[in-house]
Coordinates of C-alpha atoms and ligand atoms in Angstrom, one line a residue:
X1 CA 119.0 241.0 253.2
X2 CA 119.3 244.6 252.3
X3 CA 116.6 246.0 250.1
X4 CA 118.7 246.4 247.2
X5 CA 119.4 243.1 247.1
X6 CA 117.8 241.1 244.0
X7 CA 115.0 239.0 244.8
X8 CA 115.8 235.5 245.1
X9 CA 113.9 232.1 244.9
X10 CA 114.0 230.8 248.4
X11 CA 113.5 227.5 247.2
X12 CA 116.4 227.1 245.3
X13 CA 118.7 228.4 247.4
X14 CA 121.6 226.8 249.0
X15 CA 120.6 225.4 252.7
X16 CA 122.6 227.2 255.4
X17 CA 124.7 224.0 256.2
X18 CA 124.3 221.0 254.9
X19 CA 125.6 217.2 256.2
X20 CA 125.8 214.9 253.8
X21 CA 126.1 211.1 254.5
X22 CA 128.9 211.9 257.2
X23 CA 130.8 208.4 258.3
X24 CA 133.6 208.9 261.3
X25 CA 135.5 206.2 263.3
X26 CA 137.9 206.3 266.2
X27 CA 140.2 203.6 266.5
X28 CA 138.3 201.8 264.1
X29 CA 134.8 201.8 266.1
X30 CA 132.1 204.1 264.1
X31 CA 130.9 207.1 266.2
X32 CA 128.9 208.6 263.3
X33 CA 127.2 206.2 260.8
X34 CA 126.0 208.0 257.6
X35 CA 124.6 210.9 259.5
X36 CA 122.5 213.4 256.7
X37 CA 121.4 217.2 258.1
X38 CA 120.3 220.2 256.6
X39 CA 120.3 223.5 258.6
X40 CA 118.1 226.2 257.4
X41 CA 119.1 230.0 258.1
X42 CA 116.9 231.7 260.8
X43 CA 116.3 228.5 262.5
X44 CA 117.1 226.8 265.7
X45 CA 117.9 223.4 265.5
X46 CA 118.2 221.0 269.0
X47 CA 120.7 218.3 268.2
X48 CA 120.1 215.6 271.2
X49 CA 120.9 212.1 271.8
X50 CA 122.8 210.4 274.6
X51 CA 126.7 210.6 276.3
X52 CA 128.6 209.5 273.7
X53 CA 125.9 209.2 271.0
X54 CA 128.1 211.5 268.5
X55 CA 126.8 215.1 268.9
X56 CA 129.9 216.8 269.8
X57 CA 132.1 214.7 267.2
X58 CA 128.8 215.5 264.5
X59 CA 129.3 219.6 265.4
X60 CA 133.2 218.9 265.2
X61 CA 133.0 218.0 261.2
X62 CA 130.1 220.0 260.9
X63 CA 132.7 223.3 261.7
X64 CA 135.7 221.6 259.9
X65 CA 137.4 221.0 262.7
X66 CA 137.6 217.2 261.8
X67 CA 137.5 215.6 258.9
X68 CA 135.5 213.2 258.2
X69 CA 136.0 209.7 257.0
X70 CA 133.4 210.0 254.6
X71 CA 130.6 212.3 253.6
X72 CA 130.7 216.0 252.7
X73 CA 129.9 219.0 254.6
X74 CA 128.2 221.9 252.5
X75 CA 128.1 225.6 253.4
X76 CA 125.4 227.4 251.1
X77 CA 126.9 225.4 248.5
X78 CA 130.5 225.4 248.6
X79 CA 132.5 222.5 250.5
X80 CA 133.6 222.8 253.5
X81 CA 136.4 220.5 253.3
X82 CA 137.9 221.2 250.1
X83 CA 140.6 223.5 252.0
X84 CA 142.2 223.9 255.0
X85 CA 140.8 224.9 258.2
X86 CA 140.6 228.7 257.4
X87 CA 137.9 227.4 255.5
X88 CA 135.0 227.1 257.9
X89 CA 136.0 230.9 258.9
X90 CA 135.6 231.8 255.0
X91 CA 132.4 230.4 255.0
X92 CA 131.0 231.7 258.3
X93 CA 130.3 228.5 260.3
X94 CA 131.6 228.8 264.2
X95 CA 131.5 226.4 267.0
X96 CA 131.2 227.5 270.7
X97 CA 132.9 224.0 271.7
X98 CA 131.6 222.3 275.1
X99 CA 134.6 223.3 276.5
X100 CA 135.3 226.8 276.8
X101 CA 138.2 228.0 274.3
X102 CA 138.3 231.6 275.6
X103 CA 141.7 233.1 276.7
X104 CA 140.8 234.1 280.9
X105 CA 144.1 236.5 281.0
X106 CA 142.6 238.5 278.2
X107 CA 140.3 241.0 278.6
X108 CA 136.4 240.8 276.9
X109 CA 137.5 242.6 274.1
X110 CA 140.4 241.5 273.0
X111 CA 138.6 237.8 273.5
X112 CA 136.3 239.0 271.2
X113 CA 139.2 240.6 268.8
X114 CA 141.4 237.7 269.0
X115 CA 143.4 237.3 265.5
X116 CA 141.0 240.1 263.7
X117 CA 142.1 243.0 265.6
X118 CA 141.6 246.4 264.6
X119 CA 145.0 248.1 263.1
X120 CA 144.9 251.4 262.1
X121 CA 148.1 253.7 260.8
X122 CA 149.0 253.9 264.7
X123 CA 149.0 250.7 265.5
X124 CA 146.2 248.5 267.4
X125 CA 142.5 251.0 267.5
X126 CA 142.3 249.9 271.4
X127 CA 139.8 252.5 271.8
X128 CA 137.7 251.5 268.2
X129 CA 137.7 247.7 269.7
X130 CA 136.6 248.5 272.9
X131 CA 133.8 250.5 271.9
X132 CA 132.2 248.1 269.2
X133 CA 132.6 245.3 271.6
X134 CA 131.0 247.4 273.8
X135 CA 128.0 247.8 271.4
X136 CA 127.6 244.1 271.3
X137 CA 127.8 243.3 274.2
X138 CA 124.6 246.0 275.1
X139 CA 122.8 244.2 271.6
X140 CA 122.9 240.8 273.7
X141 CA 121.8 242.8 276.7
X142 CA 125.1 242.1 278.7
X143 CA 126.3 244.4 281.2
X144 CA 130.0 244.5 281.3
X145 CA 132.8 246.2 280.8
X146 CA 134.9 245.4 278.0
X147 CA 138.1 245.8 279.2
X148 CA 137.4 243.4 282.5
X149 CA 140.0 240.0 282.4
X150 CA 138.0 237.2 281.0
X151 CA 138.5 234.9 283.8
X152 CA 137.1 237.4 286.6
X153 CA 133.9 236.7 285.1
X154 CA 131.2 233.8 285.4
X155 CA 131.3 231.2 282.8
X156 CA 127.7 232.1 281.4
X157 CA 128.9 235.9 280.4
X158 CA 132.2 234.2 279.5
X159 CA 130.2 231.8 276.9
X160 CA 127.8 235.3 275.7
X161 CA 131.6 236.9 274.7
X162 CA 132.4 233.6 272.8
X163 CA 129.2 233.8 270.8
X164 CA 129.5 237.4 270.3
X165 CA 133.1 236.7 268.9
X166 CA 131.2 234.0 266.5
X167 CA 128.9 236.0 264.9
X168 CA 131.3 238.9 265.2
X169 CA 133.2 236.9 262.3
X170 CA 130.5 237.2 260.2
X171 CA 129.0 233.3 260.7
X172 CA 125.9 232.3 259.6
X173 CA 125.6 229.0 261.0
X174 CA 126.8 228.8 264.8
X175 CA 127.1 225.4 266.2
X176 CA 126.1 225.4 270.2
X177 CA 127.9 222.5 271.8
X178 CA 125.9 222.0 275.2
X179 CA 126.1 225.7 275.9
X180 CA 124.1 225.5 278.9
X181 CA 125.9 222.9 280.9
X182 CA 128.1 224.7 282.7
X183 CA 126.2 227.6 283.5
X184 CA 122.7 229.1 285.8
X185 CA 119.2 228.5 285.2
X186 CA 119.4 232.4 285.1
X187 CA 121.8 232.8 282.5
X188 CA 120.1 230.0 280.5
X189 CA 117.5 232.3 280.1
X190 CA 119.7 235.4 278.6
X191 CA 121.5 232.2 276.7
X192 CA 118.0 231.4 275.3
X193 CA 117.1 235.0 274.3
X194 CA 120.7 235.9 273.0
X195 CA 119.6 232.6 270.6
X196 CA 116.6 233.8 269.3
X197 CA 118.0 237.4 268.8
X198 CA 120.5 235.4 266.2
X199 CA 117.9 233.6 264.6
X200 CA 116.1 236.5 263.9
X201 CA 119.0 238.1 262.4
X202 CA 118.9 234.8 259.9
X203 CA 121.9 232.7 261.4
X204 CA 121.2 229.0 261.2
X205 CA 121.9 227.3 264.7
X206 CA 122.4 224.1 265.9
X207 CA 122.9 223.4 269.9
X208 CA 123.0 220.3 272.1
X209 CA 121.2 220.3 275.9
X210 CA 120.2 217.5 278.1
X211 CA 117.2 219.7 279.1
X212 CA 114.2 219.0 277.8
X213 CA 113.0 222.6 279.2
X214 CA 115.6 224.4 276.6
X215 CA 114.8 222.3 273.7
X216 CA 111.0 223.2 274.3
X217 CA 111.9 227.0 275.2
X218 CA 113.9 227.6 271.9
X219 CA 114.7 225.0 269.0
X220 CA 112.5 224.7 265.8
X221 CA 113.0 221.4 265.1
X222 CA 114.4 218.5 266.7
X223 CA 116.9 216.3 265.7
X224 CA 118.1 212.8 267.4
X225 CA 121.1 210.6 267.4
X226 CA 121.4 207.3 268.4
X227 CA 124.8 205.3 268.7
X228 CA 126.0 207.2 265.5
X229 CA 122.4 206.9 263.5
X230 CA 120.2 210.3 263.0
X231 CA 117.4 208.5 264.4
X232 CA 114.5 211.7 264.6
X233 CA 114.2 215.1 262.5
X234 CA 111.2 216.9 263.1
X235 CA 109.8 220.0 264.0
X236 CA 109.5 220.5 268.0
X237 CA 105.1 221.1 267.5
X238 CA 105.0 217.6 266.0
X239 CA 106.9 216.0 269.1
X240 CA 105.8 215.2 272.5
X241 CA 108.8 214.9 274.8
X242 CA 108.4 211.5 275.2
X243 CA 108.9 210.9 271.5
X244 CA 112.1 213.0 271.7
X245 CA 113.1 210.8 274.6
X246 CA 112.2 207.2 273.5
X247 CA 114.6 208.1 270.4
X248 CA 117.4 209.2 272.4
X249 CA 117.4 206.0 274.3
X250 CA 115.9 203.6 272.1
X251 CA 112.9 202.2 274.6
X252 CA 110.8 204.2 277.4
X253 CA 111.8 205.8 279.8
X254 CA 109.9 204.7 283.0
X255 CA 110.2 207.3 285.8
X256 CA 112.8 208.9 285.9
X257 CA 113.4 208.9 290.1
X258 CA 113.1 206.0 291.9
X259 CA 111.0 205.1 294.8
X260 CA 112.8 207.2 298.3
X261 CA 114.6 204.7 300.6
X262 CA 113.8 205.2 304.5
X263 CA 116.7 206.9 306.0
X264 CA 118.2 205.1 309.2
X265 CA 118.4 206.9 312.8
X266 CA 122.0 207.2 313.4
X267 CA 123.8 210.6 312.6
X268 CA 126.7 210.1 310.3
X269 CA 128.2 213.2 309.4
X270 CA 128.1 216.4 311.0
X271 CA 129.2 219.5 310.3
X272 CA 129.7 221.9 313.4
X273 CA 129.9 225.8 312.7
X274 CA 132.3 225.1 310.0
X275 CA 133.4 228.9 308.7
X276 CA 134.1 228.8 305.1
X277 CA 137.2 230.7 304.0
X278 CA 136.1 233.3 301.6
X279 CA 132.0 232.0 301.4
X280 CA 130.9 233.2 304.8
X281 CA 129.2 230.6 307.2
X282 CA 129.7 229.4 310.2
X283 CA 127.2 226.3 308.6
X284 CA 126.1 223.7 310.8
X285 CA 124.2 220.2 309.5
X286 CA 123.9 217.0 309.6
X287 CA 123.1 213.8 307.8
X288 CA 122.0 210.6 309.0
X289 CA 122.5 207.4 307.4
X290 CA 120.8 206.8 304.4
X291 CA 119.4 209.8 304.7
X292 CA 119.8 211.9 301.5
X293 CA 120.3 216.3 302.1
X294 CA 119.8 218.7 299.6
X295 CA 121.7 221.8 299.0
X296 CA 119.6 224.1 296.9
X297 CA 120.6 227.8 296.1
X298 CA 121.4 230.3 293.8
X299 CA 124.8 230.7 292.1
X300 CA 127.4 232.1 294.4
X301 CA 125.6 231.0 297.5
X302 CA 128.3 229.1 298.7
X303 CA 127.2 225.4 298.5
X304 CA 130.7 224.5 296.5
X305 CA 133.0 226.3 298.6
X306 CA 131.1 224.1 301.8
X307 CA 131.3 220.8 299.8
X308 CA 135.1 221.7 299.3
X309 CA 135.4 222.5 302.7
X310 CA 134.3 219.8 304.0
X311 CA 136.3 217.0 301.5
X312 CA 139.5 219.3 303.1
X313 CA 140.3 220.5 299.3
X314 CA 139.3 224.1 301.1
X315 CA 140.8 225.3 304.7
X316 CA 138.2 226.1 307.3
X317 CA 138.3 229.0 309.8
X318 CA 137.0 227.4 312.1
X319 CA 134.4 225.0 313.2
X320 CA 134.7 221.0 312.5
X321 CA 133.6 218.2 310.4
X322 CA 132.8 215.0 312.4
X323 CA 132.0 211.2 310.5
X324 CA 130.4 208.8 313.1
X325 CA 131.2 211.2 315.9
X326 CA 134.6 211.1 315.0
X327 CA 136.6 214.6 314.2
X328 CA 138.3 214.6 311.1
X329 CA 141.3 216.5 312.1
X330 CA 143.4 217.3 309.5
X331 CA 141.9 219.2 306.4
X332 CA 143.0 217.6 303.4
X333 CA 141.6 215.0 300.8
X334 CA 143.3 212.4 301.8
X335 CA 142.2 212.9 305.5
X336 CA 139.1 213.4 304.0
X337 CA 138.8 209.8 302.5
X338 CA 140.5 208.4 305.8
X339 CA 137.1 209.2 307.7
X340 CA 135.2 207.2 304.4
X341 CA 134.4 210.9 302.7
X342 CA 133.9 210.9 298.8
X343 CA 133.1 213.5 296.5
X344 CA 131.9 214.4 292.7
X345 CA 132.8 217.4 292.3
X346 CA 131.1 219.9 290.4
X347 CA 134.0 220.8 287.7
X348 CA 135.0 217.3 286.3
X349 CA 137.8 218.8 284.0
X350 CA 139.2 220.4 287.3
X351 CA 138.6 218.7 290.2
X352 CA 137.1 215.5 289.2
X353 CA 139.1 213.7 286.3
X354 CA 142.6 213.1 285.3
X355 CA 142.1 213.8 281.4
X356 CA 145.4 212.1 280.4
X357 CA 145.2 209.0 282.3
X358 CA 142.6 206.1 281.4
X359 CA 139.4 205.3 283.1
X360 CA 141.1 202.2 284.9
X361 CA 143.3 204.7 287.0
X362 CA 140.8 207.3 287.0
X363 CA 138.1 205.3 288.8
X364 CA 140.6 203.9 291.3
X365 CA 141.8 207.2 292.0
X366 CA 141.5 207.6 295.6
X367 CA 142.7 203.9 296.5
X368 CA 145.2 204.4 293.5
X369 CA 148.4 204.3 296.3
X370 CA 147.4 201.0 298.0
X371 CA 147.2 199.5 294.1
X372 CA 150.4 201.1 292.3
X373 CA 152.4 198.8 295.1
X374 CA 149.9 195.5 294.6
X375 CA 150.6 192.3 293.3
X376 CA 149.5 191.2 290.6
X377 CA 146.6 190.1 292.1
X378 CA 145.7 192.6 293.5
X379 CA 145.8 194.0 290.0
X380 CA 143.2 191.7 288.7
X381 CA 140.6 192.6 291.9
X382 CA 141.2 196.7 290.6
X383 CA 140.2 195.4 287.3
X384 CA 137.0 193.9 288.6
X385 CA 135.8 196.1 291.0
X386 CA 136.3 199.0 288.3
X387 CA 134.8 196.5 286.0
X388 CA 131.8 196.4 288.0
X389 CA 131.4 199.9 288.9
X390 CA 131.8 201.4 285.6
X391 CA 128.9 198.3 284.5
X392 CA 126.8 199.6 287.1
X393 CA 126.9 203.5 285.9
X394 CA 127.0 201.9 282.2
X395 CA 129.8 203.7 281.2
X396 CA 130.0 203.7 277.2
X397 CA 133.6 203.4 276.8
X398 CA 135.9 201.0 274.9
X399 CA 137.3 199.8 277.8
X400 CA 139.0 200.7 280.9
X401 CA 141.9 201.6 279.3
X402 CA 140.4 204.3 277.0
X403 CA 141.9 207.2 277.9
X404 CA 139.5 210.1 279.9
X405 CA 140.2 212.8 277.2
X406 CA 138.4 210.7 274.5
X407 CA 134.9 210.3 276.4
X408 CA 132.4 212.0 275.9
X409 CA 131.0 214.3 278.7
X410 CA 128.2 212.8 280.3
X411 CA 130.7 209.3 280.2
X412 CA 133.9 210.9 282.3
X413 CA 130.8 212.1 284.7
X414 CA 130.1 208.6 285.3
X415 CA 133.6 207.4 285.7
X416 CA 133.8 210.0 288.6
X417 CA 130.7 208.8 290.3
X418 CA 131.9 205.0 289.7
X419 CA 135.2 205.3 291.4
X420 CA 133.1 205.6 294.7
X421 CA 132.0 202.5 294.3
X422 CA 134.9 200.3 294.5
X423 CA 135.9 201.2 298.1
X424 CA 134.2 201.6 301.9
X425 CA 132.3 205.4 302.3
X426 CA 130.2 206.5 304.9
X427 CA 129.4 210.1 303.5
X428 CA 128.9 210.5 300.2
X429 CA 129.2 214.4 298.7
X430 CA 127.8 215.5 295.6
X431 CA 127.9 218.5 293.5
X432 CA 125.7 218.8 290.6
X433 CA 125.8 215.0 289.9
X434 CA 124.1 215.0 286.9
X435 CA 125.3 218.4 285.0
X436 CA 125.8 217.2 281.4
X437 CA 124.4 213.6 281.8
X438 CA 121.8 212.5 279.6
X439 CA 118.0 211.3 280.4
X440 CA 119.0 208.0 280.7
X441 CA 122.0 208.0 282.1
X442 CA 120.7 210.1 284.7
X443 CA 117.6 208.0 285.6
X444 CA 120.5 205.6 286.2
X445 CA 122.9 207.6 288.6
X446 CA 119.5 208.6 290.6
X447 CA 118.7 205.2 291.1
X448 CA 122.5 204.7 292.2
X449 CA 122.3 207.3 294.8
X450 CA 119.2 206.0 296.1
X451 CA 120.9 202.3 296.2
X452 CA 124.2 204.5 298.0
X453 CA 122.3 205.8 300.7
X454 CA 119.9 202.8 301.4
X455 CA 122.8 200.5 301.7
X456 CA 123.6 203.3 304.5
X457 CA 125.7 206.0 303.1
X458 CA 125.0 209.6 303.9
X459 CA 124.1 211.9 300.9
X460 CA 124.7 215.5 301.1
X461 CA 123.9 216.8 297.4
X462 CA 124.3 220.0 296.3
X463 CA 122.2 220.8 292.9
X464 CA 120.7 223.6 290.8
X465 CA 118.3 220.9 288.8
X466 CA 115.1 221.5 291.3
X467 CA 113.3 217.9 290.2
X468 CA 116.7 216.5 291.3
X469 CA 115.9 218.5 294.9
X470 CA 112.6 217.3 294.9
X471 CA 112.3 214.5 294.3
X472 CA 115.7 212.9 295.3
X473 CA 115.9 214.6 299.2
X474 CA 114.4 213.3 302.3
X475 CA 115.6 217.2 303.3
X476 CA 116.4 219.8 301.4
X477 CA 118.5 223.3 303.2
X478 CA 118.2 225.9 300.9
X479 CA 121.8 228.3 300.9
X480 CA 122.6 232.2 300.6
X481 CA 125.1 234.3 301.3
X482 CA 127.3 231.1 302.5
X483 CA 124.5 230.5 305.6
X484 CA 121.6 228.3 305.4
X485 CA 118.8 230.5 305.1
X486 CA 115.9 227.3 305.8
X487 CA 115.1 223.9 306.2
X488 CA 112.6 222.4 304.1
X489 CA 110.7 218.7 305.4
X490 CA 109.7 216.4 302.9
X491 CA 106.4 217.4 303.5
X492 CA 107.7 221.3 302.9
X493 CA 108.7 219.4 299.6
X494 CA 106.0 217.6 298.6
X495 CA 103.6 221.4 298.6
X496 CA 103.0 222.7 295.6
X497 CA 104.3 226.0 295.8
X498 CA 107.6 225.0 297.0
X499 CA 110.1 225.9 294.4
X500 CA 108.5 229.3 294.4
X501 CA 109.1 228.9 297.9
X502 CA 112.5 228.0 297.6
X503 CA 113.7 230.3 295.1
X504 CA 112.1 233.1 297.5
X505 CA 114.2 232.2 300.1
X506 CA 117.5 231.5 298.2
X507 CA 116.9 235.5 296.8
X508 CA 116.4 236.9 300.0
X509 CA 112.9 237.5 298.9
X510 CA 111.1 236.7 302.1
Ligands
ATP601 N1 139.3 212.0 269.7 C1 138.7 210.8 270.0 N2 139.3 209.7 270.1 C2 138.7 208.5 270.3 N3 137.4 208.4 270.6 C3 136.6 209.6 270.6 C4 137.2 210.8 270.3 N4 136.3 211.8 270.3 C5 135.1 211.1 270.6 N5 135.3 209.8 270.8 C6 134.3 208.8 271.1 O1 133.2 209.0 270.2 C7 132.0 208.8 270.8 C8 131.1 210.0 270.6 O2 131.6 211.1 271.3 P1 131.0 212.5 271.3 O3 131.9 213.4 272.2 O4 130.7 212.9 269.9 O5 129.6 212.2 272.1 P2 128.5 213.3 272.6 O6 127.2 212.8 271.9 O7 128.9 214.6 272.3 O8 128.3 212.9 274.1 P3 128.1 213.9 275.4 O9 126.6 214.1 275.6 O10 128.6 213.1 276.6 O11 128.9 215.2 275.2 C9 132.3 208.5 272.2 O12 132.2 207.1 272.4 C10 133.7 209.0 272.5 O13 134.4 208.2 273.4
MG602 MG1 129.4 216.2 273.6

């Protein structure tokens, strides 16, 4: 508010954003049930709840991108969806989506330009553009150039330019939709201060996170939805986390790891001064059965580009990758899951799932040859052992022929772990397993992995969650520069001081 501005009652005026009995189906199955919210400018508001619970649908009508069945949607008074979908722009609400919308061929400033350019009497004001985006980008304390290609640069600056092209539109309510999933603990914590700098400057936000960590770190207030039902709304200081929890999933959470199974003698996959095209190396480990590895490090340090390496999606320079003693000789995926390999890869829209075909197909990818040519039969056994699998993870889903676009995040996550379970593997590979997944869906796919290995798998489990490290490994190898830098020994694990530790030596602190 400028100081010219009249006084005005706080009391009486409009809320930020404001939800108002909101009712939305999908096929005729209700994802949000009469959902009522009130956002308040200058605060921070954690929306959290599980995969599939109705956040990212909620934010969706909440920015007028859908419409809802019933229900209104106010913006400091006026409704959101009396017009068309300018309208949400008019108003100043904007959604950072949970999938990244930015253009990677553009550069940061035109990203941040994009259908509001500067024009001037000559045409485009390149050089006006590229200097206030410039200036934004130094307010939210990031250091790059504005004229760098979008997609050279990591998806947690990528994510700073979307929000700077948010409030750059003027919005006073910004809608967060899992903003920290796909990005470092590192850049959470520029995500988190780039938060509170727009809170301060009285923009009403809303954000989704699995972490517990974030929602302590930044919201105000807390609010929880359960299959479609706002279930909690409270400030954080009145909420312990287990409150916040015990609404998300509707009963307690016990522990959230399960006991370690003992790991078996035999060594089952071995990796032999494999040279990693591009990421450095030569890396040599191995895993025993049932024994479960983790790969910590920092961002960049190479773990992915070994994972991929050694499922064959990535060409080695040399070295080799032997399962059971046995050389895996060619380097592709489908040698790969010859010598029993599986992975989860880290980037589920790339790697991982197929968005346009259903979950049946989906979570018989890998075998999905052997069936296409089956009888009918055969056909009913896919059914059951995807049945069973996708039960196990309990996938929410409306079936197996649902199609993977319409699942929610932390749901297509578990399709890709479940379709490991219908066949024979001997080494299991994971990458960020749980990025996304929700408390209790991820108490669940721990006590999978544990179940995985004990029944004799080998994990090798690459993750930037350090509990997950901790708690899940048997060993843990800490990465940089492409190498591993240190072993750590569960006893190494069980110190005190050893994330400290650990973050010392994935730095190349000591
Ligand atoms: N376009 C769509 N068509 C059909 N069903 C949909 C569509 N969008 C969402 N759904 C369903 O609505 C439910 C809620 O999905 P939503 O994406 O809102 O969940 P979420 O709380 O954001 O979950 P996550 O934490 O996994 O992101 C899910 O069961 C999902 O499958
Ligand atoms: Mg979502």
């Amino acid at each position: 508010m400028r100081p010219t501005d009249p006084p005005s009652d706080a009391s009486n005026a409009p809320s930020t954003l404001e939800c108002r009995g909101i009712e939305k189906a999908f096929g005729g199955v209700p994802v949000l049930k009469g959902v009522s919210l009130t956002l308040e400018a200058g605060t921070i508001t954690a929306l959290a709840g599980e995969n599939g619970a109705g956040k990212s649908t909620l934010m969706k009508i909440a920015s007028g991108q859908y419409r809802p069945d019933s229900g209104e949607v106010f913006v400091r008074g006026e409704d959101l969806h009396a017009g068309n979908t300018q309208m949400a722009h008019r108003l100043g609400v904007s959604i950072v989506p949970q999938e990244l919308a930015s253009v990677p061929d553009l550069s940061v400033y035109e990203n941040i330009f994009i259908g509001r350019e500067i024009r001037g009497v000559f045409g485009l004001q390149r050089k006006a553009m590229i200097e206030e985006a410039r200036k934004n980008l130094e307010v939210f304390g990031v250091n790059v150039d504005p004229t760098a290609r979008m997609g050279s640069l990591p998806v947690g600056i990528r994510q700073i330019v979307e929000i700077i092209k948010a409030t750059n539109t003027g919005a006073k309510a910004i809608l967060l939709d899992e903003p920290s999933s796909a990005i470092a603990e590192r850049e959470v914590e520029r995500l988190i201060s780039v938060m509170r700098h727009l809170r301060d400057r009285g923009v009403a936000l809303l954000f989704t996170t699995h972490k517990m960590e974030e929602i302590r770190a930044v919201a105000d207030r807390v609010v929880v939805l359960r299959d479609g039902n706002l279930v909690l709304d409270q400030p954080l200081a009145l909420l312990t986390d287990d409150d916040i929890v015990t609404a998300m999933i509707g009963r307690e959470l016990e522990d959230l790891f399960p006991d370690r199974n003992t790991p078996g003698e035999e060594t089952i996959l071995e990796i032999d001064n494999l040279e990693v095209d591009g990421a450095g190396g030569p890396v040599s480990l191995s895993v025993r059965r049932g024994e479960i590895v983790g790969l910590a490090g920092l961002v960049g340090a190479g773990r992915t580009e070994l994972l991929e390496t050694v499922f064959g999606i990535r060409r080695p320079l040399g070295g080799e990758v032997r399962v059971s003693g046995r050389v895996v000789k060619k380097h592709s995926p489908s040698a790969a899951i010859a010598a029993k390999i599986a992975i989860v890869p880290e980037d589920r829209k790339g790697a991982g799932a197929i968005l346009s075909m259903d979950v049946l197909d989906n979570a018989s990818l890998p075998r999905l040859a052997s069936f296409s040519t089956a009888s009918l039969l055969k056909q009913g056994a896919r059914r059951a052992a995807v049945r069973k699998a996708t039960e196990s993870v309990r996938l929410k889903s409306r079936g197996l022929n649902q199609s993977m676009e319409t699942l929610s995040g932390g749901n297509q996550q578990k399709v890709v772990l479940a379709r490991w379970l219908t066949g024979p593997v001997d080494v299991l590979i994971l990458d960020e397993p749980t990025r996304g997944v929700d408390v209790g869906a991820r108490s669940e796919i721990y006590r999978i992995i544990v179940a995985l290995a004990s029944q004799g798998m080998a994990v090798l489990m690459a993750s930037s969650d350090m509990p997950e490290v901790l708690s899940l490994s048997h060993r843990a190898l800490v990465m940089r520069g492409g190498e591993v830098a240190a072993e750590l020994s569960r006893d190494d694990l069980d110190r005190t001081d050893v994330q400290d530790k650990i973050f010392r030596l994935a730095s190349g602190l000591s």
